[in-house]
Amino acid sequence: MNTQMKAHLLSTTDLNREAALQILDTAEELARVSDMPIKKMPTLRGRTVVNLFFEDSTRTRISFEAAAKRLSADVINFSGKGSSVSKGESLKDTALTLAAMGADAVVIRHSMSGAPHRLAHADWMDAHVINAGDGTHEHPTQALLDAFTLRQHLSDHITDRAEGSTGLDGLHVAIVGDVLPNVHLLNTLGAKVTVVAPPTLMPLHTDNWPCEGSYSLDEVLPNVDAVMMLRVQHERMDGGFFPSTREYSQRYGLTVQRAATMPDHAIVMHPGPMNRGLEIESRVADSPRSVIVDQVRNGVSVRMAVLYLLLGGSESALGDGVA
Ligand code: CP
């Protein structure tokens, strides 16, 4: 396999169309492992993957662990809580410790934007670094699993079927909320993105972003192929970005009535964790339109693909494990 990924996965802006497609196509092949009675292939035997989580996570942490184990890597789970980080140990000393343990890849979640970049570019260790979410900045594997899920459910609805189509070309995706790392990847893959948010949450820099903006969810919904509801961050509620959760819910919450205005084929997504009853009504989250559980399932395949491509799994190993 001709691996085109960089040595690290830090940002979706690092991925061109070809590299992003390579990950999605590899994930599609690897998804077959998850359907087998024995969900295991030998590709990364002898390699060590460290999950370095300084912040809480359910989906990302568990799915990286499952992905690494399905590829037969050794997995070390490190949580900031309960470690020497709580005694004040620095990121550098933590990295040196991981290097001494022979980490081949480090999956890092951190509340500070740029922490994965610091880990990747400082001369502290010789491991591949994967950004598993750094504050509100980037979450590239989330963006990739979202793109994978869109392609899985909607590729039959695209009008642009030219050779080389990504399976997302021409799709219209609305992203509702204030954390927008998905915009760049969706644009790279040919989708049209509309960001929907109250004026106080609309990022100021969207002028330079490859997307449109709207303050009205009701106007946008009848014209979308998919809507991604993003979690309202609790600090936003406390920070006066909107008058009340009730008002946010009334204007921007995806209710059953609003979901009914979407085209029949349109899907509902949410990266989790959800605030049920705030940005999304429970009955919508659990409705046939919702692909939220598929997003979680696809996260394992996409993270397997990222580990496989970064750590240099061989073509024959892929064949051995999947064929
Ligand atoms: N979507 C997401 O990153 O979820 P977790 O915080 O549970 O990992």
Tab-separated table of C-alpha atoms and ligand atoms in Angstrom:
chain	number	residue	atom	x	y	z
A	1	MET	CA	0.000	0.000	0.000
A	2	ASN	CA	1.261	3.416	-0.933
A	3	THR	CA	0.773	5.293	2.291
A	4	GLN	CA	0.260	8.987	1.667
A	5	MET	CA	-0.470	10.033	5.236
A	6	LYS	CA	2.018	12.147	7.080
A	7	ALA	CA	3.847	10.671	10.030
A	8	HIS	CA	1.244	12.214	12.344
A	9	LEU	CA	-2.473	12.916	12.129
A	10	LEU	CA	-2.914	16.296	13.793
A	11	SER	CA	-5.414	18.190	11.668
A	12	THR	CA	-7.890	17.594	8.865
A	13	THR	CA	-6.259	20.490	7.034
A	14	ASP	CA	-3.212	18.237	6.565
A	15	LEU	CA	-5.293	15.792	4.494
A	16	ASN	CA	-5.757	16.366	0.796
A	17	ARG	CA	-8.584	14.644	-1.081
A	18	GLU	CA	-6.424	11.671	-2.026
A	19	ALA	CA	-5.145	11.044	1.512
A	20	ALA	CA	-8.622	11.430	3.032
A	21	LEU	CA	-10.070	8.984	0.509
A	22	GLN	CA	-7.289	6.522	1.204
A	23	ILE	CA	-8.270	6.491	4.882
A	24	LEU	CA	-11.998	6.105	4.103
A	25	ASP	CA	-11.359	3.306	1.587
A	26	THR	CA	-9.029	1.488	3.999
A	27	ALA	CA	-11.625	1.858	6.768
A	28	GLU	CA	-14.219	0.296	4.482
A	29	GLU	CA	-12.007	-2.758	3.987
A	30	LEU	CA	-11.173	-2.983	7.678
A	31	ALA	CA	-14.839	-2.689	8.661
A	32	ARG	CA	-15.188	-6.257	7.462
A	33	VAL	CA	-12.986	-7.362	10.375
A	34	SER	CA	-15.613	-6.020	12.760
A	35	ASP	CA	-18.214	-8.257	11.103
A	36	MET	CA	-16.141	-11.423	11.617
A	37	PRO	CA	-16.685	-13.830	14.522
A	38	ILE	CA	-13.040	-13.244	15.555
A	39	LYS	CA	-12.463	-9.513	15.278
A	40	LYS	CA	-8.707	-9.638	15.019
A	41	MET	CA	-5.931	-9.372	12.429
A	42	PRO	CA	-2.179	-9.637	13.017
A	43	THR	CA	-1.110	-6.453	11.231
A	44	LEU	CA	0.322	-4.478	14.167
A	45	ARG	CA	1.591	-7.371	16.269
A	46	GLY	CA	4.565	-6.191	18.346
A	47	ARG	CA	3.688	-2.481	18.011
A	48	THR	CA	2.675	-0.390	21.022
A	49	VAL	CA	-0.124	2.172	20.959
A	50	VAL	CA	-0.462	4.524	23.945
A	51	ASN	CA	-3.819	6.187	24.608
A	52	LEU	CA	-2.855	9.382	26.410
A	53	PHE	CA	-6.047	10.990	27.667
A	54	PHE	CA	-5.747	14.147	29.751
A	55	GLU	CA	-9.479	14.789	29.319
A	56	ASP	CA	-12.572	12.649	29.729
A	57	SER	CA	-13.711	10.602	26.748
A	58	THR	CA	-15.919	7.601	26.168
A	59	ARG	CA	-16.212	7.027	22.406
A	60	THR	CA	-12.769	8.133	21.252
A	61	ARG	CA	-10.807	6.383	23.986
A	62	ILE	CA	-12.701	3.107	23.767
A	63	SER	CA	-12.733	2.993	19.980
A	64	PHE	CA	-8.989	3.685	19.694
A	65	GLU	CA	-8.416	0.873	22.177
A	66	ALA	CA	-10.686	-1.482	20.225
A	67	ALA	CA	-9.057	-0.446	16.934
A	68	ALA	CA	-5.519	-1.073	18.175
A	69	LYS	CA	-6.481	-4.409	19.729
A	70	ARG	CA	-8.250	-5.581	16.566
A	71	LEU	CA	-4.968	-4.944	14.761
A	72	SER	CA	-3.112	-6.943	17.485
A	73	ALA	CA	-1.116	-3.978	18.826
A	74	ASP	CA	-0.203	-3.786	22.505
A	75	VAL	CA	-2.239	-1.021	24.116
A	76	ILE	CA	-1.288	1.131	27.095
A	77	ASN	CA	-4.073	3.302	28.467
A	78	PHE	CA	-2.923	6.417	30.283
A	79	SER	CA	-5.326	8.772	31.999
A	80	GLY	CA	-4.245	12.187	33.295
A	81	LYS	CA	-6.367	11.587	36.379
A	82	GLY	CA	-4.638	9.242	38.783
A	83	SER	CA	-1.242	9.698	37.077
A	84	SER	CA	1.767	11.811	38.020
A	85	VAL	CA	0.291	14.593	35.857
A	86	SER	CA	-1.899	15.406	38.867
A	87	LYS	CA	1.374	15.920	40.815
A	88	GLY	CA	2.420	18.516	38.245
A	89	GLU	CA	4.427	16.351	35.830
A	90	SER	CA	4.885	18.144	32.503
A	91	LEU	CA	3.856	17.005	29.024
A	92	LYS	CA	7.552	16.703	28.186
A	93	ASP	CA	8.329	14.370	31.075
A	94	THR	CA	5.224	12.335	30.334
A	95	ALA	CA	6.374	12.033	26.710
A	96	LEU	CA	9.891	10.975	27.745
A	97	THR	CA	8.356	8.293	29.950
A	98	LEU	CA	6.255	6.980	27.063
A	99	ALA	CA	9.297	6.986	24.784
A	100	ALA	CA	11.175	4.894	27.333
A	101	MET	CA	8.337	2.372	27.194
A	102	GLY	CA	8.718	2.033	23.440
A	103	ALA	CA	5.525	3.731	22.238
A	104	ASP	CA	5.117	3.470	18.448
A	105	ALA	CA	2.002	5.648	18.361
A	106	VAL	CA	0.530	8.061	20.879
A	107	VAL	CA	-3.139	8.961	20.714
A	108	ILE	CA	-3.581	12.175	22.664
A	109	ARG	CA	-6.618	14.051	23.925
A	110	HIS	CA	-5.917	17.291	25.732
A	111	SER	CA	-7.975	20.328	26.707
A	112	MET	CA	-5.326	22.698	25.313
A	113	SER	CA	-5.390	23.465	21.599
A	114	GLY	CA	-2.043	22.586	20.088
A	115	ALA	CA	-0.930	20.021	22.701
A	116	PRO	CA	-0.765	17.201	20.068
A	117	HIS	CA	1.269	19.478	17.769
A	118	ARG	CA	3.687	20.183	20.629
A	119	LEU	CA	4.062	16.463	21.272
A	120	ALA	CA	4.600	15.728	17.585
A	121	HIS	CA	7.112	18.448	16.864
A	122	ALA	CA	9.163	18.546	20.051
A	123	ASP	CA	12.143	16.248	20.081
A	124	TRP	CA	10.857	14.196	22.991
A	125	MET	CA	9.946	10.902	21.410
A	126	ASP	CA	9.928	9.096	18.119
A	127	ALA	CA	6.277	7.998	17.957
A	128	HIS	CA	3.477	8.828	15.539
A	129	VAL	CA	1.060	11.272	17.151
A	130	ILE	CA	-2.696	11.181	16.559
A	131	ASN	CA	-4.824	14.084	17.725
A	132	ALA	CA	-7.852	12.628	19.528
A	133	GLY	CA	-9.306	16.077	20.248
A	134	ASP	CA	-7.499	19.177	21.512
A	135	GLY	CA	-10.003	21.473	23.148
A	136	THR	CA	-12.323	23.051	20.589
A	137	HIS	CA	-9.567	23.065	17.972
A	138	GLU	CA	-9.356	19.789	16.022
A	139	HIS	CA	-10.663	16.237	16.207
A	140	PRO	CA	-9.572	14.728	12.900
A	141	THR	CA	-10.685	11.137	13.460
A	142	GLN	CA	-14.162	12.424	14.398
A	143	ALA	CA	-14.279	14.346	11.118
A	144	LEU	CA	-13.149	11.224	9.244
A	145	LEU	CA	-15.710	8.932	10.866
A	146	ASP	CA	-18.413	11.490	10.124
A	147	ALA	CA	-17.348	11.569	6.467
A	148	PHE	CA	-17.309	7.757	6.422
A	149	THR	CA	-20.843	7.651	7.843
A	150	LEU	CA	-22.107	10.239	5.335
A	151	ARG	CA	-20.670	8.202	2.474
A	152	GLN	CA	-22.111	4.975	3.867
A	153	HIS	CA	-25.638	6.384	4.061
A	154	LEU	CA	-25.815	8.961	1.281
A	155	SER	CA	-23.528	8.000	-1.593
A	156	ASP	CA	-26.648	6.793	-3.490
A	157	HIS	CA	-28.055	10.326	-3.335
A	158	ILE	CA	-25.190	12.254	-4.865
A	159	THR	CA	-25.781	13.696	-8.281
A	160	ASP	CA	-22.081	13.994	-9.156
A	161	ARG	CA	-21.151	10.453	-10.108
A	162	ALA	CA	-18.075	11.345	-12.161
A	163	GLU	CA	-15.118	9.012	-11.978
A	164	GLY	CA	-13.033	9.884	-8.934
A	165	SER	CA	-16.064	11.054	-6.965
A	166	THR	CA	-15.515	10.847	-3.220
A	167	GLY	CA	-19.055	9.714	-2.515
A	168	LEU	CA	-19.690	13.062	-0.831
A	169	ASP	CA	-19.445	15.360	-3.851
A	170	GLY	CA	-22.365	17.796	-3.899
A	171	LEU	CA	-23.934	16.652	-0.620
A	172	HIS	CA	-25.316	19.477	1.512
A	173	VAL	CA	-24.439	19.123	5.170
A	174	ALA	CA	-25.629	21.527	7.873
A	175	ILE	CA	-23.502	21.735	11.014
A	176	VAL	CA	-25.379	23.210	13.958
A	177	GLY	CA	-23.366	24.534	16.891
A	178	ASP	CA	-20.095	26.179	17.681
A	179	VAL	CA	-17.277	23.662	17.245
A	180	LEU	CA	-16.521	23.228	13.594
A	181	PRO	CA	-13.495	21.079	12.862
A	182	ASN	CA	-15.499	19.148	10.255
A	183	VAL	CA	-15.808	21.979	7.776
A	184	HIS	CA	-12.426	21.577	6.115
A	185	LEU	CA	-12.600	17.827	5.548
A	186	LEU	CA	-16.143	17.946	4.171
A	187	ASN	CA	-15.088	20.700	1.793
A	188	THR	CA	-12.015	18.693	0.741
A	189	LEU	CA	-14.316	15.779	-0.059
A	190	GLY	CA	-16.661	17.911	-2.174
A	191	ALA	CA	-19.586	18.491	0.177
A	192	LYS	CA	-21.280	21.855	0.617
A	193	VAL	CA	-21.406	22.927	4.261
A	194	THR	CA	-23.739	25.390	5.959
A	195	VAL	CA	-22.866	26.343	9.508
A	196	VAL	CA	-25.923	27.196	11.604
A	197	ALA	CA	-25.493	28.977	14.919
A	198	PRO	CA	-26.714	31.976	16.913
A	199	PRO	CA	-24.774	35.160	16.104
A	200	THR	CA	-22.935	34.966	19.432
A	201	LEU	CA	-21.605	31.490	18.634
A	202	MET	CA	-20.890	31.968	14.920
A	203	PRO	CA	-17.093	31.813	14.669
A	204	LEU	CA	-15.790	35.195	13.545
A	205	HIS	CA	-13.339	33.651	11.121
A	206	THR	CA	-15.943	31.761	9.026
A	207	ASP	CA	-15.533	34.480	6.365
A	208	ASN	CA	-12.394	32.671	5.274
A	209	TRP	CA	-13.841	29.206	5.728
A	210	PRO	CA	-15.149	27.069	2.896
A	211	CYS	CA	-18.755	27.155	4.120
A	212	GLU	CA	-21.880	29.291	4.259
A	213	GLY	CA	-23.393	30.601	7.468
A	214	SER	CA	-26.995	30.891	8.632
A	215	TYR	CA	-28.732	31.953	11.827
A	216	SER	CA	-31.905	30.052	10.918
A	217	LEU	CA	-32.086	26.289	11.314
A	218	ASP	CA	-35.665	26.324	10.013
A	219	GLU	CA	-34.580	27.841	6.680
A	220	VAL	CA	-31.723	25.400	6.178
A	221	LEU	CA	-33.286	22.049	7.109
A	222	PRO	CA	-35.543	21.539	4.036
A	223	ASN	CA	-32.464	21.659	1.775
A	224	VAL	CA	-29.991	19.346	3.507
A	225	ASP	CA	-28.862	15.781	2.971
A	226	ALA	CA	-27.566	15.587	6.541
A	227	VAL	CA	-27.635	17.652	9.700
A	228	MET	CA	-24.888	17.362	12.311
A	229	MET	CA	-26.050	18.551	15.703
A	230	LEU	CA	-23.101	19.509	17.888
A	231	ARG	CA	-23.060	19.393	21.638
A	232	VAL	CA	-23.690	22.650	23.456
A	233	GLN	CA	-20.656	23.120	25.662
A	234	HIS	CA	-21.593	23.781	29.265
A	235	GLU	CA	-19.108	26.642	29.526
A	236	ARG	CA	-21.054	28.365	26.731
A	237	MET	CA	-24.202	28.259	28.841
A	238	ASP	CA	-22.346	29.837	31.755
A	239	GLY	CA	-20.521	32.356	29.559
A	240	GLY	CA	-23.542	34.321	28.356
A	241	PHE	CA	-23.236	33.254	24.704
A	242	PHE	CA	-26.997	32.802	24.599
A	243	PRO	CA	-29.682	33.916	27.056
A	244	SER	CA	-30.785	30.475	28.188
A	245	THR	CA	-30.674	26.816	27.270
A	246	ARG	CA	-34.440	27.055	26.761
A	247	GLU	CA	-34.011	29.743	24.113
A	248	TYR	CA	-31.200	27.814	22.412
A	249	SER	CA	-33.347	24.710	22.364
A	250	GLN	CA	-36.337	26.624	20.944
A	251	ARG	CA	-34.356	28.181	18.095
A	252	TYR	CA	-31.651	25.614	17.386
A	253	GLY	CA	-32.766	22.332	18.945
A	254	LEU	CA	-33.598	19.534	16.511
A	255	THR	CA	-37.150	18.694	17.498
A	256	VAL	CA	-39.429	16.092	15.927
A	257	GLN	CA	-41.318	18.902	14.160
A	258	ARG	CA	-38.131	20.358	12.692
A	259	ALA	CA	-36.752	16.979	11.638
A	260	ALA	CA	-40.005	16.391	9.717
A	261	THR	CA	-39.118	19.299	7.415
A	262	MET	CA	-35.978	17.553	6.163
A	263	PRO	CA	-36.028	15.628	2.879
A	264	ASP	CA	-37.043	11.986	3.317
A	265	HIS	CA	-33.536	10.641	2.713
A	266	ALA	CA	-31.755	13.126	5.016
A	267	ILE	CA	-29.921	11.792	8.058
A	268	VAL	CA	-29.306	13.107	11.574
A	269	MET	CA	-25.847	12.945	13.109
A	270	HIS	CA	-24.305	13.833	16.470
A	271	PRO	CA	-20.726	13.110	17.577
A	272	GLY	CA	-21.760	12.590	21.206
A	273	PRO	CA	-21.960	13.028	24.059
A	274	MET	CA	-25.493	14.385	23.512
A	275	ASN	CA	-27.433	16.822	25.664
A	276	ARG	CA	-30.774	15.146	25.016
A	277	GLY	CA	-33.542	17.733	25.158
A	278	LEU	CA	-31.162	20.620	24.457
A	279	GLU	CA	-29.568	20.478	20.996
A	280	ILE	CA	-31.488	17.335	20.036
A	281	GLU	CA	-34.807	15.901	21.163
A	282	SER	CA	-34.595	12.342	22.422
A	283	ARG	CA	-37.162	11.070	19.930
A	284	VAL	CA	-35.061	12.429	17.055
A	285	ALA	CA	-31.854	10.913	18.431
A	286	ASP	CA	-33.571	7.523	18.573
A	287	SER	CA	-35.478	7.847	15.280
A	288	PRO	CA	-34.842	5.906	12.048
A	289	ARG	CA	-33.197	9.029	10.573
A	290	SER	CA	-30.543	8.981	13.261
A	291	VAL	CA	-27.178	7.390	12.382
A	292	ILE	CA	-25.572	8.288	15.707
A	293	VAL	CA	-24.878	4.679	16.694
A	294	ASP	CA	-23.396	4.030	13.231
A	295	GLN	CA	-21.018	6.950	13.810
A	296	VAL	CA	-19.706	5.234	16.943
A	297	ARG	CA	-19.400	1.869	15.169
A	298	ASN	CA	-17.620	3.452	12.211
A	299	GLY	CA	-15.212	5.162	14.583
A	300	VAL	CA	-13.518	1.826	15.235
A	301	SER	CA	-12.976	1.101	11.520
A	302	VAL	CA	-11.726	4.617	10.782
A	303	ARG	CA	-9.318	4.539	13.726
A	304	MET	CA	-8.102	1.104	12.639
A	305	ALA	CA	-7.381	2.599	9.210
A	306	VAL	CA	-5.469	5.533	10.690
A	307	LEU	CA	-3.343	3.259	12.897
A	308	TYR	CA	-2.829	0.842	10.015
A	309	LEU	CA	-1.671	3.546	7.612
A	310	LEU	CA	0.507	5.417	10.115
A	311	LEU	CA	2.190	2.347	11.538
A	312	GLY	CA	2.750	0.843	8.112
A	313	GLY	CA	0.621	-2.268	8.092
A	314	SER	CA	1.475	-4.317	5.031
A	315	GLU	CA	-0.799	-5.154	2.116
A	316	SER	CA	-0.362	-8.874	2.764
A	317	ALA	CA	-1.402	-8.491	6.382
A	318	LEU	CA	-4.554	-6.692	5.241
A	319	GLY	CA	-5.233	-9.532	2.802
A	320	ASP	CA	-4.531	-12.200	5.402
A	321	GLY	CA	-6.827	-10.633	7.924
A	322	VAL	CA	-9.716	-9.565	5.777
A	323	ALA	CA	-9.973	-11.803	2.752
B	1	CP	N1	-17.292	12.425	20.061
B	1	CP	C1	-16.378	12.298	21.036
B	1	CP	O1	-15.219	12.722	20.905
B	1	CP	O2	-16.826	11.633	22.139
B	1	CP	P1	-15.986	11.356	23.451
B	1	CP	O3	-15.729	12.670	24.110
B	1	CP	O4	-16.840	10.436	24.286
B	1	CP	O5	-14.687	10.709	23.029
